[in-house]
mmCIF file of C-alpha atoms in Angstrom:
data_model
loop_
_atom_site.group_PDB
_atom_site.id
_atom_site.type_symbol
_atom_site.label_atom_id
_atom_site.label_comp_id
_atom_site.label_asym_id
_atom_site.label_seq_id
_atom_site.Cartn_x
_atom_site.Cartn_y
_atom_site.Cartn_z
ATOM 1 C CA MET A 1240 -68.591 162.382 49.091
ATOM 2 C CA THR A 1241 -71.939 163.993 49.904
ATOM 3 C CA MET A 1242 -73.780 163.785 53.190
ATOM 4 C CA GLN A 1243 -76.202 161.124 51.989
ATOM 5 C CA SER A 1244 -73.439 158.984 50.490
ATOM 6 C CA PHE A 1245 -71.518 159.220 53.743
ATOM 7 C CA TRP A 1246 -74.640 158.288 55.739
ATOM 8 C CA MET A 1247 -75.595 155.275 53.610
ATOM 9 C CA LYS A 1248 -72.045 153.933 53.681
ATOM 10 C CA TRP A 1249 -71.315 154.419 57.357
ATOM 11 C CA ARG A 1250 -74.772 154.417 58.948
ATOM 12 C CA ALA A 1251 -74.230 151.161 60.862
ATOM 13 C CA GLU A 1252 -71.007 152.448 62.397
ATOM 14 C CA ILE A 1253 -72.567 155.861 63.129
ATOM 15 C CA LEU A 1254 -75.570 154.327 64.859
ATOM 16 C CA ARG A 1255 -73.393 151.890 66.789
ATOM 17 C CA GLY A 1256 -71.086 154.708 67.858
ATOM 18 C CA SER A 1257 -74.063 156.891 68.800
ATOM 19 C CA LEU A 1258 -75.526 154.096 70.860
ATOM 20 C CA ILE A 1259 -72.231 153.518 72.684
ATOM 21 C CA PHE A 1260 -71.900 157.271 73.272
ATOM 22 C CA VAL A 1261 -75.409 157.530 74.691
ATOM 23 C CA VAL A 1262 -74.876 154.484 76.888
ATOM 24 C CA VAL A 1263 -71.569 155.788 78.266
ATOM 25 C CA VAL A 1264 -72.894 159.297 78.837
ATOM 26 C CA GLY A 1265 -76.111 157.914 80.268
ATOM 27 C CA ALA A 1266 -74.201 155.691 82.679
ATOM 28 C CA GLY A 1267 -72.115 158.635 83.843
ATOM 29 C CA LEU A 1268 -75.151 160.831 84.249
ATOM 30 C CA ALA A 1269 -76.905 158.037 86.093
ATOM 31 C CA LEU A 1270 -74.071 157.801 88.628
ATOM 32 C CA VAL A 1271 -73.978 161.547 89.179
ATOM 33 C CA SER A 1272 -77.751 161.762 89.308
ATOM 34 C CA ALA A 1273 -77.994 158.956 91.851
ATOM 35 C CA PHE A 1274 -75.864 160.930 94.284
ATOM 36 C CA HIS A 1275 -76.951 164.483 93.501
ATOM 37 C CA LYS A 1276 -80.104 165.143 91.503
ATOM 38 C CA GLY A 1277 -82.009 161.881 91.533
ATOM 39 C CA VAL A 1278 -83.307 159.559 88.888
ATOM 40 C CA ASP A 1279 -86.214 161.648 87.615
ATOM 41 C CA SER A 1280 -84.048 164.479 86.289
ATOM 42 C CA LEU A 1281 -81.906 161.998 84.348
ATOM 43 C CA LYS A 1282 -84.914 160.393 82.705
ATOM 44 C CA SER A 1283 -86.311 163.707 81.512
ATOM 45 C CA GLY A 1284 -82.916 164.790 80.161
ATOM 46 C CA THR A 1285 -82.074 161.665 78.189
ATOM 47 C CA ARG A 1286 -85.559 161.388 76.696
ATOM 48 C CA GLY A 1287 -85.147 164.731 74.944
ATOM 49 C CA LEU A 1288 -81.594 164.353 73.635
ATOM 50 C CA ILE A 1289 -81.898 161.764 70.847
ATOM 51 C CA PRO A 1290 -85.316 162.915 69.481
ATOM 52 C CA GLN A 1291 -83.905 166.406 68.930
ATOM 53 C CA LEU A 1292 -80.873 165.038 67.076
ATOM 54 C CA ALA A 1293 -83.088 162.780 64.946
ATOM 55 C CA GLN A 1294 -85.486 165.640 64.226
ATOM 56 C CA ASN A 1295 -82.597 167.744 62.934
ATOM 57 C CA LEU A 1296 -81.457 164.849 60.752
ATOM 58 C CA SER A 1297 -84.994 164.251 59.466
ATOM 59 C CA ALA A 1298 -85.385 167.915 58.495
ATOM 60 C CA SER A 1299 -82.581 167.531 55.968
ATOM 61 C CA PHE A 1300 -84.376 164.712 54.107
ATOM 62 C CA GLY A 1301 -87.298 166.158 52.179
ATOM 63 C CA GLY A 1302 -89.710 167.041 54.956
ATOM 64 C CA ASP A 1303 -93.032 165.711 56.201
ATOM 65 C CA PHE A 1304 -94.982 163.980 53.409
ATOM 66 C CA ASP A 1305 -98.338 165.309 54.653
ATOM 67 C CA ALA A 1306 -97.218 168.786 55.753
ATOM 68 C CA PRO A 1307 -99.507 171.692 54.708
ATOM 69 C CA GLY A 1308 -98.717 173.416 51.429
ATOM 70 C CA ARG A 1309 -97.173 170.402 49.702
ATOM 71 C CA THR A 1310 -98.274 169.231 46.247
ATOM 72 C CA HIS A 1311 -99.151 165.538 45.873
ATOM 73 C CA GLY A 1312 -98.975 163.425 42.730
ATOM 74 C CA ASP A 1313 -96.605 161.697 40.280
ATOM 75 C CA SER A 1314 -97.787 158.190 41.159
ATOM 76 C CA TRP A 1315 -96.020 154.924 40.229
ATOM 77 C CA SER A 1316 -97.078 151.280 40.503
ATOM 78 C CA TRP A 1317 -95.603 147.786 40.296
ATOM 79 C CA HIS A 1318 -97.010 144.293 40.725
ATOM 80 C CA SER A 1319 -95.606 140.784 40.630
ATOM 81 C CA LYS A 1320 -96.426 137.291 41.841
ATOM 82 C CA LEU A 1321 -93.657 136.745 44.367
ATOM 83 C CA ASN A 1322 -93.492 133.230 45.784
ATOM 84 C CA PRO A 1323 -94.003 132.432 49.478
ATOM 85 C CA GLY A 1324 -90.635 132.656 51.224
ATOM 86 C CA GLN A 1325 -89.319 135.381 48.914
ATOM 87 C CA THR A 1326 -88.608 138.860 50.262
ATOM 88 C CA LEU A 1327 -89.871 142.246 49.122
ATOM 89 C CA ALA A 1328 -87.425 144.943 50.256
ATOM 90 C CA ILE A 1329 -88.458 148.621 50.336
ATOM 91 C CA ARG A 1330 -85.889 151.402 50.698
ATOM 92 C CA ASN A 1331 -86.968 155.008 51.225
ATOM 93 C CA ILE A 1332 -85.101 158.095 52.409
ATOM 94 C CA SER A 1333 -87.991 160.463 53.144
ATOM 95 C CA GLY A 1334 -91.610 159.457 53.581
ATOM 96 C CA PRO A 1335 -93.853 156.830 55.189
ATOM 97 C CA VAL A 1336 -94.290 153.177 54.242
ATOM 98 C CA GLU A 1337 -97.618 151.371 54.701
ATOM 99 C CA VAL A 1338 -97.975 147.601 54.273
ATOM 100 C CA THR A 1339 -101.250 145.650 54.241
ATOM 101 C CA ALA A 1340 -102.358 142.206 53.092
ATOM 102 C CA ALA A 1341 -102.972 141.774 49.363
ATOM 103 C CA PRO A 1342 -106.451 140.631 48.295
ATOM 104 C CA GLY A 1343 -104.997 138.056 45.897
ATOM 105 C CA THR A 1344 -101.776 136.255 45.049
ATOM 106 C CA GLU A 1345 -99.978 139.262 43.539
ATOM 107 C CA THR A 1346 -97.871 141.704 45.544
ATOM 108 C CA ILE A 1347 -98.676 145.298 44.586
ATOM 109 C CA VAL A 1348 -96.635 148.433 45.306
ATOM 110 C CA THR A 1349 -97.775 151.988 44.600
ATOM 111 C CA THR A 1350 -96.009 155.245 45.387
ATOM 112 C CA GLU A 1351 -97.014 158.875 45.579
ATOM 113 C CA LYS A 1352 -94.778 161.910 45.943
ATOM 114 C CA SER A 1353 -95.228 165.224 47.706
ATOM 115 C CA TRP A 1354 -93.073 168.305 47.260
ATOM 116 C CA LEU A 1355 -92.769 172.049 47.736
ATOM 117 C CA SER A 1356 -90.490 173.489 45.039
ATOM 118 C CA SER A 1357 -88.267 170.617 43.894
ATOM 119 C CA GLU A 1358 -88.904 168.714 40.672
ATOM 120 C CA PRO A 1359 -90.799 165.506 41.581
ATOM 121 C CA GLY A 1360 -89.538 163.715 38.478
ATOM 122 C CA SER A 1361 -85.980 164.003 39.768
ATOM 123 C CA VAL A 1362 -86.774 161.275 42.306
ATOM 124 C CA THR A 1363 -87.115 157.913 40.572
ATOM 125 C CA ILE A 1364 -88.637 154.651 41.769
ATOM 126 C CA GLN A 1365 -86.610 151.610 40.777
ATOM 127 C CA ALA A 1366 -87.453 147.904 41.116
ATOM 128 C CA VAL A 1367 -84.581 145.438 40.831
ATOM 129 C CA PRO A 1368 -84.525 141.635 41.206
ATOM 130 C CA THR A 1369 -82.461 140.169 44.022
ATOM 131 C CA SER A 1370 -81.445 136.676 45.005
ATOM 132 C CA ALA A 1371 -84.117 136.802 47.708
ATOM 133 C CA GLY A 1372 -86.921 138.381 45.668
ATOM 134 C CA THR A 1373 -87.308 142.051 44.688
ATOM 135 C CA MET A 1374 -86.032 145.361 46.006
ATOM 136 C CA ILE A 1375 -87.798 148.682 45.304
ATOM 137 C CA CYS A 1376 -86.037 151.976 46.085
ATOM 138 C CA ALA A 1377 -86.866 155.661 45.940
ATOM 139 C CA VAL A 1378 -83.695 157.214 44.504
ATOM 140 C CA TRP A 1379 -83.017 160.936 44.911
ATOM 141 C CA PRO A 1380 -80.994 163.009 42.418
ATOM 142 C CA SER A 1381 -77.273 163.237 43.049
ATOM 143 C CA SER A 1382 -74.255 164.852 41.546
ATOM 144 C CA ASN A 1383 -72.893 161.539 40.284
ATOM 145 C CA GLY A 1384 -76.083 159.611 39.521
ATOM 146 C CA GLY A 1385 -78.100 157.270 41.702
ATOM 147 C CA GLU A 1386 -79.298 153.712 41.530
ATOM 148 C CA CYS A 1387 -80.884 150.980 43.592
ATOM 149 C CA THR A 1388 -78.503 148.084 44.131
ATOM 150 C CA SER A 1389 -78.283 145.317 46.667
ATOM 151 C CA GLY A 1390 -75.770 142.838 47.970
ATOM 152 C CA HIS A 1391 -76.228 139.424 49.489
ATOM 153 C CA ASN A 1392 -77.213 141.040 52.797
ATOM 154 C CA MET A 1393 -79.954 143.179 51.162
ATOM 155 C CA ASN A 1394 -78.243 146.470 51.987
ATOM 156 C CA VAL A 1395 -78.891 149.347 49.617
ATOM 157 C CA HIS A 1396 -76.104 151.628 48.452
ATOM 158 C CA MET A 1397 -77.394 154.919 47.039
ATOM 159 C CA ASN A 1398 -75.253 157.813 45.917
ATOM 160 C CA GLY A 1399 -75.350 161.148 47.684
ATOM 161 C CA ARG A 1400 -78.601 163.042 47.372
ATOM 162 C CA GLU A 1401 -78.580 166.678 46.400
ATOM 163 C CA HIS A 1402 -80.918 168.939 48.369
ATOM 164 C CA SER A 1403 -84.524 168.085 47.531
ATOM 165 C CA ASP A 1404 -87.844 168.616 49.322
ATOM 166 C CA VAL A 1405 -89.486 165.632 47.606
ATOM 167 C CA ALA A 1406 -90.934 162.939 49.890
ATOM 168 C CA VAL A 1407 -92.263 159.551 48.778
ATOM 169 C CA LYS A 1408 -95.029 157.438 50.290
ATOM 170 C CA PHE A 1409 -95.003 153.673 49.650
ATOM 171 C CA VAL A 1410 -98.222 151.644 49.858
ATOM 172 C CA VAL A 1411 -97.611 147.886 49.713
ATOM 173 C CA GLN A 1412 -100.173 145.116 49.347
ATOM 174 C CA LEU A 1413 -98.249 142.023 50.380
ATOM 175 C CA ALA A 1414 -99.192 138.537 49.174
ATOM 176 C CA ARG A 1415 -99.459 135.764 51.736
ATOM 177 C CA GLY A 1416 -96.136 134.144 52.649
ATOM 178 C CA VAL A 1417 -93.944 136.935 51.225
ATOM 179 C CA LYS A 1418 -91.442 138.390 53.699
ATOM 180 C CA ILE A 1419 -91.179 142.169 54.043
ATOM 181 C CA ASP A 1420 -87.972 144.142 54.710
ATOM 182 C CA VAL A 1421 -88.442 147.913 55.052
ATOM 183 C CA GLY A 1422 -85.647 150.443 55.532
ATOM 184 C CA GLY A 1423 -86.052 154.204 55.838
ATOM 185 C CA ILE A 1424 -84.388 157.288 57.261
ATOM 186 C CA SER A 1425 -87.229 159.761 57.860
ATOM 187 C CA GLY A 1426 -90.781 158.440 58.047
ATOM 188 C CA ASP A 1427 -93.158 156.196 59.949
ATOM 189 C CA LEU A 1428 -93.450 152.496 59.094
ATOM 190 C CA ASP A 1429 -96.892 150.886 59.446
ATOM 191 C CA ILE A 1430 -96.992 147.158 58.672
ATOM 192 C CA SER A 1431 -100.093 145.017 59.069
ATOM 193 C CA GLY A 1432 -101.246 141.843 57.371
ATOM 194 C CA ALA A 1433 -97.775 140.354 56.891
ATOM 195 C CA ALA A 1434 -98.010 136.558 56.731
ATOM 196 C CA ALA A 1435 -94.262 135.935 57.021
ATOM 197 C CA GLY A 1436 -91.208 137.393 58.766
ATOM 198 C CA VAL A 1437 -90.949 141.181 59.167
ATOM 199 C CA THR A 1438 -87.770 143.294 59.197
ATOM 200 C CA ALA A 1439 -88.038 147.079 59.561
ATOM 201 C CA GLN A 1440 -85.758 149.933 60.547
ATOM 202 C CA THR A 1441 -85.937 153.713 60.461
ATOM 203 C CA VAL A 1442 -83.795 156.507 61.860
ATOM 204 C CA SER A 1443 -86.544 159.023 62.622
ATOM 205 C CA GLY A 1444 -90.055 157.610 62.811
ATOM 206 C CA ASP A 1445 -92.407 155.302 64.649
ATOM 207 C CA VAL A 1446 -92.712 151.618 63.757
ATOM 208 C CA SER A 1447 -96.032 149.772 64.038
ATOM 209 C CA VAL A 1448 -96.276 146.064 63.171
ATOM 210 C CA GLN A 1449 -99.224 143.689 63.425
ATOM 211 C CA THR A 1450 -98.566 140.145 62.262
ATOM 212 C CA SER A 1451 -99.604 136.657 63.269
ATOM 213 C CA TYR A 1452 -96.177 135.360 62.249
ATOM 214 C CA TRP A 1453 -92.732 135.154 63.823
ATOM 215 C CA PRO A 1454 -90.020 136.406 63.863
ATOM 216 C CA VAL A 1455 -89.739 140.196 63.738
ATOM 217 C CA GLU A 1456 -86.619 142.359 63.707
ATOM 218 C CA LEU A 1457 -87.418 146.033 64.308
ATOM 219 C CA ASN A 1458 -85.163 149.045 64.927
ATOM 220 C CA SER A 1459 -85.690 152.777 65.351
ATOM 221 C CA VAL A 1460 -83.217 155.412 66.481
ATOM 222 C CA SER A 1461 -85.848 157.992 67.413
ATOM 223 C CA GLY A 1462 -89.364 156.613 67.550
ATOM 224 C CA ASP A 1463 -91.739 154.334 69.397
ATOM 225 C CA ILE A 1464 -92.200 150.706 68.357
ATOM 226 C CA SER A 1465 -95.506 148.878 68.746
ATOM 227 C CA VAL A 1466 -95.831 145.257 67.649
ATOM 228 C CA THR A 1467 -98.288 142.368 67.906
ATOM 229 C CA THR A 1468 -96.889 138.983 66.936
ATOM 230 C CA GLY A 1469 -98.107 135.423 66.592
ATOM 231 C CA THR A 1470 -96.886 132.185 68.140
ATOM 232 C CA PRO A 1471 -93.103 132.264 68.731
ATOM 233 C CA GLY A 1472 -90.997 130.217 66.342
ATOM 234 C CA ALA A 1473 -87.454 128.917 66.387
ATOM 235 C CA ASP A 1474 -85.742 132.192 65.380
ATOM 236 C CA ALA A 1475 -85.101 135.041 67.812
ATOM 237 C CA ALA A 1476 -87.225 138.196 67.628
ATOM 238 C CA LYS A 1477 -85.430 141.504 68.228
ATOM 239 C CA VAL A 1478 -86.970 144.918 68.914
ATOM 240 C CA HIS A 1479 -84.705 147.886 69.673
ATOM 241 C CA SER A 1480 -85.007 151.670 69.901
ATOM 242 C CA VAL A 1481 -82.444 154.227 71.028
ATOM 243 C CA SER A 1482 -85.005 156.842 72.062
ATOM 244 C CA GLY A 1483 -88.536 155.475 72.149
ATOM 245 C CA ASP A 1484 -90.993 153.246 73.952
ATOM 246 C CA ILE A 1485 -91.440 149.576 73.020
ATOM 247 C CA THR A 1486 -94.805 147.870 73.368
ATOM 248 C CA ILE A 1487 -95.110 144.248 72.298
ATOM 249 C CA SER A 1488 -98.095 141.897 72.526
ATOM 250 C CA VAL A 1489 -97.657 138.124 72.268
ATOM 251 C CA PRO A 1490 -100.136 135.241 72.610
ATOM 252 C CA ALA A 1491 -101.363 134.654 76.160
ATOM 253 C CA ASN A 1492 -99.583 131.290 76.621
ATOM 254 C CA PRO A 1493 -96.307 131.425 74.668
ATOM 255 C CA ASP A 1494 -93.153 129.359 75.094
ATOM 256 C CA LEU A 1495 -90.685 132.195 75.254
ATOM 257 C CA THR A 1496 -87.403 133.350 76.784
ATOM 258 C CA VAL A 1497 -87.372 137.124 77.339
ATOM 259 C CA HIS A 1498 -84.471 139.548 77.766
ATOM 260 C CA ALA A 1499 -85.295 143.265 78.108
ATOM 261 C CA THR A 1500 -83.232 146.302 79.116
ATOM 262 C CA THR A 1501 -83.788 150.061 79.339
ATOM 263 C CA MET A 1502 -81.239 152.641 80.421
ATOM 264 C CA SER A 1503 -83.737 155.375 81.271
ATOM 265 C CA GLY A 1504 -87.231 153.963 81.527
ATOM 266 C CA ASP A 1505 -89.496 151.402 83.135
ATOM 267 C CA ILE A 1506 -90.264 147.773 82.284
ATOM 268 C CA GLY A 1507 -93.677 146.199 82.812
ATOM 269 C CA ASP A 1508 -95.233 142.923 81.717
ATOM 270 C CA ASP A 1509 -98.409 140.861 82.000
ATOM 271 C CA PHE A 1510 -96.515 137.641 82.804
ATOM 272 C CA SER A 1511 -95.235 138.518 86.290
ATOM 273 C CA LEU A 1512 -91.593 138.237 85.263
ATOM 274 C CA PRO A 1513 -89.033 139.708 87.697
ATOM 275 C CA VAL A 1514 -87.721 143.183 86.887
ATOM 276 C CA ARG A 1515 -84.336 144.164 88.325
ATOM 277 C CA GLU A 1516 -83.355 147.717 89.228
ATOM 278 C CA ALA A 1517 -79.736 148.752 88.704
ATOM 279 C CA GLN A 1518 -77.811 149.451 91.882
ATOM 280 C CA TYR A 1519 -76.849 152.878 90.553
ATOM 281 C CA GLY A 1520 -79.031 154.920 88.238
ATOM 282 C CA PRO A 1521 -82.459 154.300 86.734
ATOM 283 C CA SER A 1522 -81.761 151.371 84.409
ATOM 284 C CA GLN A 1523 -83.941 148.264 84.578
ATOM 285 C CA SER A 1524 -83.642 144.784 83.121
ATOM 286 C CA LEU A 1525 -85.753 141.661 82.825
ATOM 287 C CA ASP A 1526 -84.716 138.076 82.180
ATOM 288 C CA GLY A 1527 -87.123 135.191 82.395
ATOM 289 C CA SER A 1528 -88.956 132.336 80.729
ATOM 290 C CA ILE A 1529 -92.628 131.961 79.911
ATOM 291 C CA GLY A 1530 -94.138 128.533 79.462
ATOM 292 C CA LYS A 1531 -91.433 126.101 78.367
ATOM 293 C CA GLY A 1532 -89.055 128.871 77.324
ATOM 294 C CA GLY A 1533 -87.381 128.338 73.977
ATOM 295 C CA ALA A 1534 -87.789 131.085 71.393
ATOM 296 C CA ARG A 1535 -85.910 134.250 72.410
ATOM 297 C CA LEU A 1536 -87.435 137.722 72.543
ATOM 298 C CA ASP A 1537 -84.824 140.488 72.820
ATOM 299 C CA LEU A 1538 -86.102 143.984 73.750
ATOM 300 C CA GLY A 1539 -83.966 147.058 74.348
ATOM 301 C CA THR A 1540 -84.155 150.843 74.491
ATOM 302 C CA VAL A 1541 -81.781 153.451 75.862
ATOM 303 C CA SER A 1542 -84.388 156.092 76.670
ATOM 304 C CA GLY A 1543 -87.899 154.674 76.818
ATOM 305 C CA ASP A 1544 -90.291 152.293 78.522
ATOM 306 C CA ILE A 1545 -90.845 148.624 77.660
ATOM 307 C CA LYS A 1546 -94.182 146.840 78.044
ATOM 308 C CA LEU A 1547 -94.769 143.143 77.320
ATOM 309 C CA ASN A 1548 -98.490 142.431 76.966
ATOM 310 C CA LYS A 1549 -100.716 139.422 76.577
ATOM 311 C CA ALA A 1550 -102.555 139.748 73.291
ATOM 312 C CA THR A 1551 -106.294 139.410 73.703
ATOM 313 C CA SER A 1552 -108.464 137.409 71.341
ATOM 314 C CA VAL A 1553 -109.281 140.685 69.619
ATOM 315 C CA THR A 1554 -105.640 141.577 68.957
ATOM 316 C CA VAL A 1555 -104.489 138.117 67.853
ATOM 317 C CA TRP A 1556 -104.300 138.493 64.109
ATOM 318 C CA ARG A 1557 -105.669 135.883 61.721
ATOM 319 C CA LEU A 1558 -104.337 137.269 58.485
ATOM 320 C CA HIS A 1559 -105.435 136.635 54.947
ATOM 321 C CA LYS A 1560 -108.538 134.805 56.047
ATOM 322 C CA LYS A 1561 -111.862 135.844 54.697
ATOM 323 C CA ALA A 1562 -114.458 136.890 57.204
ATOM 324 C CA PRO A 1563 -116.990 134.175 57.901
ATOM 325 C CA LYS A 1564 -120.025 134.335 55.763
ATOM 326 C CA ALA A 1565 -123.026 135.842 57.385
ATOM 327 C CA ALA A 1566 -125.493 133.275 58.625
ATOM 328 C CA THR A 1567 -128.345 132.750 56.224
ATOM 329 C CA ALA A 1568 -131.629 133.620 57.760
ATOM 330 C CA VAL A 1569 -133.910 130.631 58.021
ATOM 331 C CA THR A 1570 -137.532 131.338 57.330
ATOM 332 C CA ALA A 1571 -139.909 129.219 59.319
ATOM 333 C CA PRO A 1572 -142.404 127.271 57.181
ATOM 334 C CA PRO A 1573 -145.894 128.730 57.171
ATOM 335 C CA ALA A 1574 -148.111 127.340 59.835
ATOM 336 C CA ALA A 1575 -150.690 124.825 58.704
ATOM 337 C CA PRO A 1576 -154.169 126.279 58.501
ATOM 338 C CA ALA A 1577 -156.211 125.643 61.561
ATOM 339 C CA VAL A 1578 -158.838 122.936 61.186
ATOM 340 C CA ALA A 1579 -162.291 124.066 62.181
ATOM 341 C CA PRO A 1580 -163.928 121.828 64.781
ATOM 342 C CA PRO A 1581 -166.798 119.714 63.432
ATOM 343 C CA ALA A 1582 -170.202 121.339 63.704
ATOM 344 C CA ARG A 1583 -172.492 119.897 66.329
ATOM 345 C CA PRO A 1584 -175.568 118.149 65.040
#
């Protein structure tokens, strides 16, 4: 079993075990630090641990898509009229994913590769139908073949990748009402214009989401997460990072129940919710309701800060709506000619 096969099969258990390890070690360090070195030294130490591990992992998966000296090309495209409520799933090992709103009713996906010395054609892009919609994967070469498959839970199982420096960039134009589910290992995820639920996770990379819809479920092992959402709905929204800051903006007057925790960081919010400091160590937590409560927002990071903002009128997204037409200039009618006064006799 190759490294990639092992990772794809056991990634959930690895990440869960890593999280437990970091929490246990962090708790122990917090106790020692509280009595000996203080909170500040603990924060600086834990913030550097996970990013370095993730950077080492990322280096083994193709490299930076936009790094100097790489050749770009070998494009691929796909389009389909997915129905509102269906899900487009994107799976990528190395490279960024960008999602914007489609101009029409079709969902469009294009890819581009970058590489140093590996054969770009050895990485294939495969689109397969699923019970929920469509899944599109970048599949790297392997000793025993590779394919894009999915189960009922939309997980992808790809065979072990042989060493390759190819990276793939996905650009998605998402039709209104189509859900998006993005999974990656090394690369940033930038999602804007989604007019339905958003699910995204990456091991090494930042996650940025701007949507007027609810819910969102976002995860990053090493990377910051920034999200602007619309009015809370019935389902819970979950945003988690092991090593990274979380910034989330919600409408100014939501009905929301919030739970937030950070092991080594600070929590701040625009809603004057109470933040509790742990008795020992630097951890902070927040539990409270906004408005009438109801929809749950779950935020958590081991090493990072959390900020809950009120979205301004500028940041509240109104997606898939055409800009208002420019006002037509109204030309004043010409003034009537002046009437000359009658001549005196």
